[in-house]
Short mmCIF file of C-alpha atoms in Angstrom, two decimals:
data_model
loop_
_atom_site.label_atom_id
_atom_site.label_comp_id
_atom_site.label_asym_id
_atom_site.label_seq_id
_atom_site.Cartn_x
_atom_site.Cartn_y
_atom_site.Cartn_z
CA MET A 12 67.20 123.18 86.06
CA SER A 13 68.33 126.85 86.19
CA VAL A 14 68.22 129.30 89.08
CA THR A 15 69.52 132.75 89.91
CA ALA A 16 72.88 132.80 91.68
CA PRO A 17 72.84 134.09 95.26
CA ALA A 18 76.57 134.89 95.39
CA PRO A 19 77.51 138.58 94.98
CA HIS A 20 79.96 138.08 92.13
CA THR A 21 77.52 135.88 90.19
CA GLU A 22 74.44 137.85 91.08
CA HIS A 23 73.22 138.06 87.48
CA ALA A 24 74.69 134.76 86.29
CA GLU A 25 72.63 131.71 85.50
CA LEU A 26 73.39 128.67 87.61
CA VAL A 27 72.83 125.10 86.51
CA ARG A 28 72.14 122.19 88.87
CA PHE A 29 75.01 119.77 88.34
CA ARG A 30 75.68 116.36 89.92
CA VAL A 31 79.20 116.37 91.36
CA TRP A 32 79.43 113.88 94.23
CA ASP A 33 78.18 110.34 93.69
CA LEU A 34 76.56 108.23 96.40
CA PRO A 35 79.61 106.12 97.40
CA VAL A 36 81.66 109.29 98.01
CA ARG A 37 78.96 110.80 100.20
CA LEU A 38 78.44 107.57 102.18
CA ILE A 39 82.17 107.09 102.77
CA HIS A 40 82.51 110.75 103.78
CA TRP A 41 79.88 110.62 106.52
CA LEU A 42 80.78 107.13 107.73
CA LEU A 43 84.38 108.33 108.09
CA VAL A 44 83.22 111.31 110.14
CA LEU A 45 81.31 109.07 112.55
CA ASP A 46 84.09 106.51 112.69
CA LEU A 47 86.76 109.15 113.35
CA VAL A 48 84.73 110.50 116.26
CA ALA A 49 84.46 107.02 117.79
CA LEU A 50 88.16 106.29 117.19
CA SER A 51 89.22 109.63 118.66
CA VAL A 52 87.13 109.29 121.82
CA THR A 53 88.16 105.69 122.49
CA GLY A 54 91.78 106.39 121.55
CA TYR A 55 91.92 109.34 123.92
CA LEU A 56 90.51 107.22 126.75
CA ILE A 57 93.00 104.44 126.03
CA GLY A 58 95.83 106.96 126.13
CA ASN A 59 94.58 108.38 129.42
CA PRO A 60 93.89 105.37 131.67
CA ASP A 61 93.50 107.59 134.74
CA ILE A 62 90.06 108.55 133.44
CA HIS A 63 87.44 106.14 134.77
CA PRO A 64 84.01 106.81 133.22
CA GLY A 65 81.29 105.59 135.52
CA GLY A 66 83.80 104.11 137.96
CA HIS A 67 83.79 100.69 136.24
CA VAL A 68 87.10 98.82 136.51
CA TYR A 69 86.62 97.01 133.18
CA TRP A 70 86.00 100.09 131.08
CA VAL A 71 89.44 99.84 129.43
CA THR A 72 88.62 96.41 127.98
CA TRP A 73 85.37 97.69 126.50
CA THR A 74 87.06 100.82 125.19
CA ARG A 75 89.79 98.80 123.50
CA SER A 76 87.21 96.48 121.94
CA ILE A 77 85.23 99.39 120.51
CA HIS A 78 88.45 100.98 119.26
CA LYS A 79 89.45 97.79 117.44
CA VAL A 80 86.05 97.31 115.81
CA THR A 81 85.91 100.91 114.61
CA ALA A 82 89.52 100.55 113.41
CA TYR A 83 88.42 97.68 111.17
CA VAL A 84 85.65 99.89 109.82
CA PHE A 85 88.15 102.70 109.27
CA ILE A 86 90.48 100.45 107.26
CA ALA A 87 87.56 99.20 105.17
CA LEU A 88 86.37 102.76 104.44
CA ILE A 89 89.86 103.91 103.42
CA LEU A 90 90.27 100.92 101.10
CA ALA A 91 86.82 101.55 99.62
CA ARG A 92 87.68 105.21 98.92
CA VAL A 93 90.99 104.29 97.29
CA ILE A 94 89.29 101.70 95.08
CA TRP A 95 86.60 104.21 94.14
CA HIS A 96 89.36 106.65 93.24
CA LEU A 97 90.45 104.22 90.56
CA ARG A 98 87.10 102.77 89.46
CA SER A 99 84.58 105.60 89.75
CA PRO A 100 82.85 106.59 86.48
CA ASN A 101 82.47 110.09 87.93
CA PRO A 102 85.54 112.21 87.04
CA TRP A 103 85.09 114.40 90.14
CA SER A 104 85.56 111.33 92.38
CA ARG A 105 88.73 110.04 90.73
CA TRP A 106 92.38 110.38 91.78
CA THR A 107 92.99 113.16 89.25
CA GLU A 108 90.97 115.47 91.52
CA TRP A 109 93.48 114.92 94.33
CA ILE A 110 96.76 114.79 92.40
CA PRO A 111 97.14 117.61 89.82
CA SER A 112 98.02 115.86 86.58
CA THR A 113 97.41 118.61 84.04
CA ARG A 114 98.93 122.04 83.43
CA GLU A 115 95.55 123.64 84.07
CA ARG A 116 95.21 122.04 87.51
CA LEU A 117 98.78 122.95 88.46
CA GLY A 118 98.14 126.53 87.40
CA GLN A 119 95.19 126.78 89.79
CA ILE A 120 97.24 126.01 92.92
CA VAL A 121 98.55 129.55 93.44
CA PRO A 122 95.11 131.18 92.85
CA SER A 123 93.68 128.72 95.38
CA VAL A 124 96.29 129.71 97.96
CA ARG A 125 95.57 133.40 97.32
CA PHE A 126 91.84 132.82 97.79
CA TYR A 127 92.16 130.90 101.07
CA THR A 128 94.56 133.52 102.47
CA PHE A 129 92.16 136.37 101.49
CA LEU A 130 94.60 137.82 98.94
CA SER A 131 92.00 137.26 96.22
CA ARG A 132 88.21 137.45 96.35
CA GLU A 133 87.69 135.03 93.46
CA ALA A 134 87.79 131.27 93.95
CA PRO A 135 89.30 129.23 91.10
CA PRO A 136 86.57 128.16 88.65
CA VAL A 137 86.39 124.42 89.30
CA ILE A 138 83.53 121.93 89.38
CA GLY A 139 84.82 119.51 92.01
CA HIS A 140 87.75 120.14 94.34
CA ASN A 141 90.26 122.83 93.57
CA PRO A 142 93.80 121.39 93.27
CA LEU A 143 94.94 122.77 96.63
CA ALA A 144 92.06 121.00 98.38
CA GLY A 145 92.86 117.86 96.40
CA LEU A 146 96.49 117.93 97.53
CA THR A 147 95.32 118.43 101.10
CA TYR A 148 93.19 115.28 100.87
CA THR A 149 96.18 113.41 99.46
CA VAL A 150 98.20 114.41 102.54
CA LEU A 151 95.26 113.52 104.79
CA TYR A 152 94.90 110.02 103.36
CA THR A 153 98.67 109.52 103.61
CA MET A 154 98.30 110.39 107.29
CA PHE A 155 95.46 107.87 107.52
CA GLY A 156 97.76 105.21 106.07
CA VAL A 157 100.40 105.98 108.70
CA GLU A 158 97.69 105.94 111.36
CA ILE A 159 96.61 102.46 110.28
CA VAL A 160 100.17 101.12 110.28
CA THR A 161 101.05 102.59 113.68
CA GLY A 162 97.74 101.36 115.07
CA LEU A 163 98.50 97.83 113.90
CA VAL A 164 101.92 98.01 115.57
CA LEU A 165 100.35 99.13 118.85
CA TRP A 166 97.83 96.33 118.54
CA GLY A 167 100.50 93.79 117.66
CA VAL A 168 102.55 94.41 120.80
CA GLU A 169 99.60 93.08 122.81
CA GLY A 170 100.14 89.54 121.47
CA THR A 171 101.37 87.36 118.62
CA GLY A 172 98.43 87.72 116.22
CA TRP A 173 98.45 88.72 112.56
CA ALA A 174 99.00 92.39 113.42
CA ALA A 175 102.24 91.52 115.22
CA TRP A 176 103.35 89.30 112.31
CA LEU A 177 102.59 91.99 109.75
CA THR A 178 104.06 95.06 111.45
CA GLY A 179 106.37 93.74 114.18
CA TRP A 180 109.46 94.47 112.06
CA LEU A 181 108.80 98.21 112.45
CA LEU A 182 109.76 97.99 116.11
CA HIS A 183 113.31 97.27 114.96
CA VAL A 184 113.30 100.53 113.00
CA VAL A 185 111.27 102.92 115.14
CA SER A 186 110.83 102.80 118.91
CA LEU A 187 107.42 102.00 120.38
CA PRO A 188 107.08 105.37 122.20
CA THR A 189 107.75 107.18 118.90
CA LEU A 190 105.12 105.13 117.08
CA ARG A 191 102.62 105.80 119.87
CA LEU A 192 103.40 109.53 119.69
CA VAL A 193 102.88 109.57 115.91
CA HIS A 194 99.60 107.69 116.28
CA HIS A 195 98.24 110.23 118.77
CA LEU A 196 99.65 113.22 116.87
CA ILE A 197 97.86 112.22 113.67
CA MET A 198 94.59 112.07 115.61
CA TRP A 199 95.00 115.72 116.67
CA LEU A 200 96.14 116.77 113.18
CA THR A 201 93.05 115.09 111.75
CA TRP A 202 90.81 117.13 114.04
CA GLY A 203 92.70 120.25 112.97
CA PHE A 204 91.98 119.34 109.36
CA MET A 205 88.30 118.74 110.09
CA ILE A 206 87.94 122.20 111.65
CA HIS A 207 89.73 123.82 108.71
CA HIS A 208 87.71 121.73 106.27
CA LEU A 209 84.47 123.09 107.72
CA TYR A 210 85.83 126.64 107.62
CA SER A 211 86.90 126.26 103.97
CA ALA A 212 83.52 124.81 102.97
CA ILE A 213 81.68 127.71 104.60
CA LEU A 214 84.03 130.23 102.98
CA VAL A 215 83.70 128.80 99.47
CA ASP A 216 79.95 128.34 99.85
CA ARG A 217 79.51 131.96 100.94
CA VAL A 218 81.71 133.40 98.18
CA GLU A 219 80.57 131.20 95.30
CA GLY A 220 76.98 130.55 96.34
CA THR A 221 77.08 127.17 94.61
CA GLY A 222 75.73 125.01 97.43
CA VAL A 223 79.02 123.45 98.55
CA LEU A 224 77.72 122.69 102.05
CA THR A 225 74.53 120.99 100.88
CA SER A 226 76.28 119.15 98.04
CA ILE A 227 77.79 116.59 100.41
CA PHE A 228 74.22 115.59 101.30
CA SER A 229 72.52 115.92 97.91
CA GLY A 230 75.48 115.36 95.59
CA HIS A 231 74.55 118.45 93.54
CA LYS A 232 76.11 121.89 93.20
CA PHE A 233 74.76 124.96 91.40
CA LEU A 234 77.40 126.08 88.93
CA PRO A 235 77.63 129.00 86.48
CA LYS A 236 77.25 127.85 82.90
CA ASP A 237 80.70 129.15 82.02
CA HIS A 238 82.21 126.70 84.55
CA LEU A 239 80.68 123.81 82.60
#
């Protein structure tokens, strides 16, 4: 299927409808968004016990329960995404999109930085993620891993369950207040990433006119033939 490009710099170029994001990637993406919202709200309430929604004295227990359930979902989604990184038949969903492993991908990092900082008007010609975005996701998922570990430590100090057995040794290395601070800090950094992620998607979509924003719903982008 071919259409006329809406972007200024590809005004007379022919665009081709191309499947980039497969269904598991899109499902994990949106489930993570919903889960992060639930985790952030409940985590904020847990960290601020002076807030009493509705005046109920048992709201903390319910909030902690919801936080734990959504934490399980979060861990499952992260594991699913990592597995799909290794097993996906779609090259745009694999780990090589996040960690530059070729000279070509490494060479696109500086042009990507110049584009996002408005020093260049041309985005790097990529089909999936540009390498700078891929590296950003690598950092983000590393943060998620730290968030899971610190969360398990905070959970473990409540009792002697499996979380305490698995992560209790960390308390001999890092103090509990520091772990709690890191856990909350990553939450705010994640929201900072989400805001920047939306900004970047709007910027790239407006400049390239390839349907970046709608692609996370449909899985398809409209790419110039020379990109393919």
